[in-house]
Amino acid sequence: MALMITDECINCDVCEPECPNDAIYMGAEFYEIDPHKCTECVGHFDEPQCVQICPVACIPVNPDHVETRETLMQKYVRLTADKAAPPSSDAASPSSSAGAL
């Protein structure tokens, strides 16, 4: 299950830097959580860090994105692999295109 931030959010800015997956971002009126990046901190911590630090308790489970712990772990593996992957070799580097001139 991904988490969500409700409209009770006071924009205190404490949750965003705590997210190890960079899933939290400033929305139009208050912070939001990208459900495709949220793993509820599975793989990083025992409990969701944003929930632990939120002073107004406005970060419940998102009922539209119900996932098992196994699914969250698979998402964690995919996200961390994406971060660790080297840049695509399909893009021409400046040094390789300079020799073609």
N, CA, C and O atoms as a DFTB+ gen file, in Angstrom:
404 C
 N C O
     1  1       0.832      -1.177       0.000
     2  2       0.000       0.000       0.000
     3  2       0.876       1.239       0.000
     4  3       1.818       1.342       0.786
     5  1       0.583       2.126      -0.834
     6  2       1.265       3.406      -0.797
     7  2       0.559       4.279       0.236
     8  3      -0.598       4.043       0.585
     9  1       1.254       5.255       0.701
    10  2       0.683       6.204       1.644
    11  2       0.182       7.416       0.887
    12  3       0.465       7.575      -0.300
    13  1      -0.557       8.265       1.567
    14  2      -1.037       9.510       0.980
    15  2      -1.014      10.589       2.059
    16  3      -1.041      10.290       3.253
    17  1      -0.965      11.819       1.632
    18  2      -1.004      12.943       2.559
    19  2      -2.356      13.622       2.384
    20  3      -2.749      13.973       1.272
    21  1      -3.055      13.801       3.491
    22  2      -4.393      14.395       3.427
    23  2      -4.307      15.924       3.430
    24  3      -3.239      16.508       3.611
    25  1      -5.464      16.545       3.226
    26  2      -5.510      18.011       3.209
    27  2      -5.340      18.626       4.595
    28  3      -5.394      19.847       4.740
    29  1      -5.136      17.792       5.617
    30  2      -4.817      18.304       6.953
    31  2      -3.342      18.706       7.058
    32  3      -2.915      19.247       8.078
    33  1      -2.575      18.443       6.013
    34  2      -1.150      18.775       5.971
    35  2      -0.957      20.272       6.217
    36  3      -1.671      21.104       5.657
    37  1       0.014      20.598       7.060
    38  2       0.305      22.008       7.373
    39  2       1.556      22.508       6.638
    40  3       2.057      23.592       6.936
    41  1       2.060      21.722       5.680
    42  2       3.235      22.104       4.887
    43  2       4.428      22.475       5.764
    44  3       5.090      23.488       5.536
    45  1       4.691      21.651       6.758
    46  2       5.784      21.938       7.685
    47  2       7.147      21.527       7.124
    48  3       8.178      21.864       7.705
    49  1       7.162      20.813       6.016
    50  2       8.391      20.435       5.305
    51  2       9.220      19.345       5.979
    52  3      10.354      19.121       5.558
    53  1       8.719      18.664       6.992
    54  2       9.550      17.656       7.653
    55  2       9.509      16.297       6.964
    56  3      10.461      15.528       7.093
    57  1       8.453      15.977       6.245
    58  2       8.328      14.645       5.643
    59  2       9.172      14.473       4.379
    60  3       9.764      13.414       4.175
    61  1       9.231      15.481       3.547
    62  2       9.899      15.356       2.245
    63  2      11.341      14.855       2.350
    64  3      11.690      13.906       1.648
    65  1      12.186      15.439       3.184
    66  2      13.571      14.958       3.241
    67  2      13.718      13.581       3.902
    68  3      14.771      12.955       3.782
    69  1      12.688      13.107       4.592
    70  2      12.760      11.806       5.255
    71  2      12.501      10.642       4.309
    72  3      12.838       9.503       4.632
    73  1      11.915      10.902       3.157
    74  2      11.534       9.829       2.226
    75  2      12.754       9.315       1.466
    76  3      13.366      10.060       0.702
    77  1      13.112       8.042       1.671
    78  2      14.288       7.503       0.992
    79  2      14.076       7.250      -0.505
    80  3      15.037       7.023      -1.240
    81  1      12.826       7.290      -0.949
    82  2      12.520       7.037      -2.364
    83  2      12.178       8.308      -3.136
    84  3      11.811       8.235      -4.308
    85  1      12.292       9.455      -2.506
    86  2      11.931      10.731      -3.144
    87  2      10.500      10.715      -3.673
    88  3      10.212      11.270      -4.734
    89  1       9.609      10.072      -2.921
    90  2       8.214       9.962      -3.347
    91  2       7.371      11.163      -2.924
    92  3       6.278      11.368      -3.452
    93  1       7.863      11.948      -1.987
    94  2       7.098      13.083      -1.463
    95  2       7.519      14.359      -2.181
    96  3       8.707      14.640      -2.335
    97  1       6.526      15.123      -2.616
    98  2       6.797      16.370      -3.332
    99  2       5.698      17.379      -3.014
   100  3       4.610      17.007      -2.573
   101  1       5.990      18.652      -3.240
   102  2       5.008      19.696      -2.989
   103  2       3.984      19.697      -4.117
   104  3       4.333      19.852      -5.288
   105  1       2.723      19.522      -3.754
   106  2       1.637      19.572      -4.728
   107  2       1.124      20.988      -4.873
   108  3       1.803      21.940      -4.488
   109  1      -0.058      21.134      -5.419
   110  2      -0.635      22.459      -5.644
   111  2      -0.913      23.197      -4.333
   112  3      -0.703      24.406      -4.236
   113  1      -1.392      22.450      -3.313
   114  2      -1.737      23.096      -2.048
   115  2      -0.993      22.536      -0.848
   116  3      -0.767      23.248       0.130
   117  1      -0.613      21.271      -0.915
   118  2       0.095      20.620       0.185
   119  2       0.922      19.477      -0.389
   120  3       0.819      19.148      -1.570
   121  1       1.733      18.886       0.460
   122  2       2.600      17.802      -0.001
   123  2       1.787      16.604      -0.473
   124  3       0.690      16.345       0.022
   125  1       2.345      15.879      -1.439
   126  2       1.705      14.691      -1.985
   127  2       2.734      13.567      -2.054
   128  3       3.938      13.806      -1.966
   129  1       2.245      12.338      -2.212
   130  2       3.115      11.172      -2.317
   131  2       2.846      10.468      -3.637
   132  3       1.703      10.142      -3.956
   133  1       3.905      10.238      -4.400
   134  2       3.799       9.491      -5.655
   135  2       3.650       8.013      -5.309
   136  3       4.594       7.411      -4.799
   137  1       2.496       7.415      -5.571
   138  2       2.279       6.018      -5.196
   139  2       3.183       5.039      -5.946
   140  3       3.364       3.902      -5.509
   141  1       3.743       5.469      -7.057
   142  2       4.640       4.599      -7.827
   143  2       6.035       4.532      -7.207
   144  3       6.817       3.634      -7.518
   145  1       6.339       5.486      -6.328
   146  2       7.636       5.502      -5.655
   147  2       7.545       5.125      -4.177
   148  3       8.555       4.776      -3.566
   149  1       6.354       5.192      -3.602
   150  2       6.200       4.924      -2.170
   151  2       6.231       3.426      -1.893
   152  3       5.456       2.657      -2.462
   153  1       7.145       3.027      -1.007
   154  2       7.228       1.631      -0.576
   155  2       6.907       1.511       0.910
   156  3       7.146       0.466       1.514
   157  1       6.370       2.570       1.499
   158  2       6.152       2.635       2.941
   159  2       7.458       2.350       3.685
   160  3       7.450       1.818       4.794
   161  1       8.556       2.707       3.066
   162  2       9.914       2.529       3.587
   163  2      10.345       1.065       3.678
   164  3      11.385       0.768       4.266
   165  1       9.558       0.143       3.104
   166  2       9.969      -1.264       3.051
   167  2      11.291      -1.330       2.301
   168  3      11.441      -0.735       1.234
   169  1      12.242      -2.053       2.865
   170  2      13.569      -2.151       2.286
   171  2      14.548      -1.145       2.869
   172  3      15.762      -1.334       2.796
   173  1      14.017      -0.083       3.443
   174  2      14.865       0.952       4.048
   175  2      14.756       0.949       5.568
   176  3      15.765       0.934       6.273
   177  1      13.513       0.965       6.066
   178  2      13.248       1.076       7.499
   179  2      12.116       0.136       7.895
   180  3      11.407      -0.386       7.035
   181  1      11.947      -0.077       9.189
   182  2      10.872      -0.924       9.688
   183  2       9.508      -0.245       9.620
   184  3       8.481      -0.915       9.511
   185  1       9.500       1.077       9.686
   186  2       8.250       1.834       9.653
   187  2       8.399       3.030       8.723
   188  3       9.506       3.537       8.539
   189  1       7.287       3.490       8.130
   190  2       7.349       4.671       7.256
   191  2       7.872       5.888       8.021
   192  3       7.310       6.278       9.045
   193  1       8.923       6.465       7.526
   194  2       9.547       7.597       8.203
   195  2       8.683       8.842       8.192
   196  3       8.691       9.601       9.162
   197  1       7.939       9.071       7.124
   198  2       7.087      10.257       7.064
   199  2       5.984      10.186       8.117
   200  3       5.646      11.194       8.737
   201  1       5.426       8.990       8.316
   202  2       4.388       8.814       9.332
   203  2       4.960       9.071      10.717
   204  3       4.312       9.689      11.561
   205  1       6.178       8.593      10.945
   206  2       6.814       8.753      12.250
   207  2       7.065      10.215      12.599
   208  3       6.966      10.605      13.763
   209  1       7.387      11.021      11.598
   210  2       7.808      12.397      11.868
   211  2       6.684      13.426      11.716
   212  3       6.822      14.554      12.189
   213  1       5.590      13.065      11.075
   214  2       4.505      14.019      10.814
   215  2       3.882      14.517      12.118
   216  3       3.399      13.713      12.916
   217  1       3.887      15.834      12.342
   218  2       3.353      16.372      13.597
   219  2       1.826      16.414      13.665
   220  3       1.267      16.591      14.747
   221  1       1.143      16.253      12.532
   222  2      -0.321      16.318      12.544
   223  2      -0.981      14.997      12.146
   224  3      -2.200      14.949      11.977
   225  1      -0.214      13.945      11.996
   226  2      -0.740      12.607      11.680
   227  2      -1.696      12.621      10.490
   228  3      -2.834      12.159      10.580
   229  1      -1.208      13.161       9.378
   230  2      -2.058      13.271       8.182
   231  2      -1.582      12.366       7.046
   232  3      -1.826      12.667       5.877
   233  1      -0.898      11.249       7.378
   234  2      -0.368      10.372       6.339
   235  2      -0.887       8.944       6.543
   236  3      -0.201       8.103       7.125
   237  1      -2.114       8.679       6.055
   238  2      -2.671       7.332       6.147
   239  2      -2.307       6.497       4.916
   240  3      -1.663       6.979       3.983
   241  1      -2.732       5.251       4.942
   242  2      -2.585       4.366       3.789
   243  2      -3.526       4.863       2.691
   244  3      -4.654       5.270       2.967
   245  1      -3.054       4.828       1.458
   246  2      -3.862       5.238       0.313
   247  2      -4.729       4.053      -0.112
   248  3      -4.197       3.059      -0.607
   249  1      -6.046       4.131       0.068
   250  2      -6.915       2.996      -0.264
   251  2      -6.960       2.674      -1.757
   252  3      -7.385       1.585      -2.140
   253  1      -6.528       3.604      -2.597
   254  2      -6.512       3.373      -4.040
   255  2      -5.267       2.622      -4.506
   256  3      -5.178       2.229      -5.669
   257  1      -4.302       2.421      -3.598
   258  2      -3.041       1.761      -3.958
   259  2      -2.673       0.709      -2.920
   260  3      -1.664       0.828      -2.225
   261  1      -3.507      -0.319      -2.829
   262  2      -3.288      -1.387      -1.869
   263  2      -2.257      -2.362      -2.430
   264  3      -2.426      -2.895      -3.526
   265  1      -1.179      -2.591      -1.662
   266  2      -0.105      -3.493      -2.084
   267  2       0.323      -4.350      -0.898
   268  3       0.262      -3.916       0.252
   269  1       0.753      -5.562      -1.193
   270  2       1.270      -6.437      -0.140
   271  2       2.697      -6.026       0.197
   272  3       3.330      -5.279      -0.549
   273  1       3.187      -6.513       1.308
   274  2       4.578      -6.243       1.697
   275  2       5.527      -6.778       0.627
   276  3       6.551      -6.160       0.336
   277  1       5.187      -7.924       0.043
   278  2       6.011      -8.510      -1.024
   279  2       6.057      -7.584      -2.245
   280  3       7.117      -7.387      -2.838
   281  1       4.923      -7.028      -2.609
   282  2       4.868      -6.094      -3.734
   283  2       5.672      -4.837      -3.433
   284  3       6.372      -4.320      -4.305
   285  1       5.575      -4.345      -2.199
   286  2       6.353      -3.170      -1.801
   287  2       7.849      -3.465      -1.875
   288  3       8.632      -2.604      -2.275
   289  1       8.248      -4.677      -1.489
   290  2       9.662      -5.054      -1.561
   291  2      10.121      -5.125      -3.015
   292  3      11.237      -4.710      -3.329
   293  1       9.282      -5.640      -3.901
   294  2       9.623      -5.679      -5.324
   295  2       9.779      -4.264      -5.878
   296  3      10.670      -4.001      -6.685
   297  1       8.914      -3.364      -5.445
   298  2       9.013      -1.964      -5.871
   299  2      10.314      -1.358      -5.361
   300  3      10.993      -0.640      -6.095
   301  1      10.667      -1.645      -4.099
   302  2      11.931      -1.171      -3.515
   303  2      13.110      -1.658      -4.358
   304  3      13.998      -0.872      -4.688
   305  1      13.129      -2.935      -4.706
   306  2      14.229      -3.503      -5.508
   307  2      14.312      -2.796      -6.858
   308  3      15.402      -2.457      -7.316
   309  1      13.171      -2.576      -7.489
   310  2      13.150      -1.889      -8.794
   311  2      13.651      -0.452      -8.668
   312  3      14.461      -0.004      -9.480
   313  1      13.179       0.262      -7.665
   314  2      13.581       1.665      -7.486
   315  2      15.062       1.799      -7.175
   316  3      15.725       2.693      -7.700
   317  1      15.587       0.927      -6.333
   318  2      17.008       1.022      -5.994
   319  2      17.869       0.573      -7.165
   320  3      18.978       1.079      -7.340
   321  1      17.385      -0.362      -7.964
   322  2      18.129      -0.766      -9.164
   323  2      18.164       0.373     -10.177
   324  3      19.177       0.594     -10.839
   325  1      17.037       1.100     -10.293
   326  2      16.981       2.240     -11.210
   327  2      17.979       3.318     -10.805
   328  3      18.618       3.927     -11.662
   329  1      18.117       3.558      -9.490
   330  2      19.063       4.564      -9.000
   331  2      20.505       4.133      -9.221
   332  3      21.374       4.965      -9.480
   333  1      20.758       2.833      -9.118
   334  2      22.122       2.317      -9.226
   335  2      22.560       2.101     -10.670
   336  3      23.751       1.963     -10.946
   337  1      21.609       2.073     -11.580
   338  2      21.935       1.797     -12.986
   339  2      22.751       2.940     -13.578
   340  3      22.456       4.110     -13.337
   341  1      23.775       2.601     -14.352
   342  2      24.560       3.650     -15.022
   343  2      23.720       4.322     -16.102
   344  3      22.741       3.739     -16.570
   345  1      24.082       5.526     -16.502
   346  2      23.347       6.206     -17.569
   347  2      23.317       5.338     -18.825
   348  3      24.235       4.557     -19.076
   349  1      22.264       5.483     -19.598
   350  2      22.088       4.694     -20.811
   351  2      23.229       4.931     -21.785
   352  3      23.651       6.069     -21.993
   353  1      23.726       3.858     -22.379
   354  2      24.801       3.982     -23.363
   355  2      24.249       4.331     -24.734
   356  3      25.014       4.536     -25.677
   357  1      22.915       4.402     -24.856
   358  2      22.305       4.749     -26.138
   359  2      22.525       6.219     -26.477
   360  3      22.600       6.581     -27.652
   361  1      22.626       7.056     -25.467
   362  2      22.823       8.486     -25.699
   363  2      24.279       8.733     -26.089
   364  3      25.205       8.228     -25.454
   365  1      24.451       9.496     -27.115
   366  2      25.810       9.804     -27.572
   367  2      26.469      10.753     -26.589
   368  3      25.870      11.750     -26.184
   369  1      27.674      10.453     -26.212
   370  2      28.400      11.338     -25.314
   371  2      29.056      12.440     -26.121
   372  3      29.329      12.258     -27.307
   373  1      29.316      13.595     -25.490
   374  2      29.928      14.702     -26.223
   375  2      31.285      14.312     -26.831
   376  3      31.637      14.784     -27.912
   377  1      32.034      13.465     -26.149
   378  2      33.343      13.119     -26.671
   379  2      33.241      12.223     -27.894
   380  3      34.085      12.315     -28.786
   381  1      32.228      11.353     -27.965
   382  2      32.107      10.470     -29.119
   383  2      31.546      11.213     -30.326
   384  3      31.896      10.891     -31.461
   385  1      30.680      12.204     -30.101
   386  2      30.121      12.943     -31.224
   387  2      31.121      13.972     -31.753
   388  3      31.023      14.371     -32.913
   389  1      32.080      14.411     -30.936
   390  2      33.063      15.401     -31.377
   391  2      33.982      14.817     -32.428
   392  3      34.408      15.523     -33.341
   393  1      34.296      13.531     -32.311
   394  2      35.176      12.901     -33.279
   395  2      34.501      12.694     -34.626
   396  3      35.183      12.489     -35.630
   397  1      33.190      12.743     -34.664
   398  2      32.468      12.505     -35.915
   399  2      32.375      13.764     -36.760
   400  3      31.952      13.703     -37.914
   401  1      32.762      14.896     -36.206
   402  2      32.649      16.158     -36.964
   403  2      33.669      16.280     -37.995
   404  3      33.705      17.279     -38.713
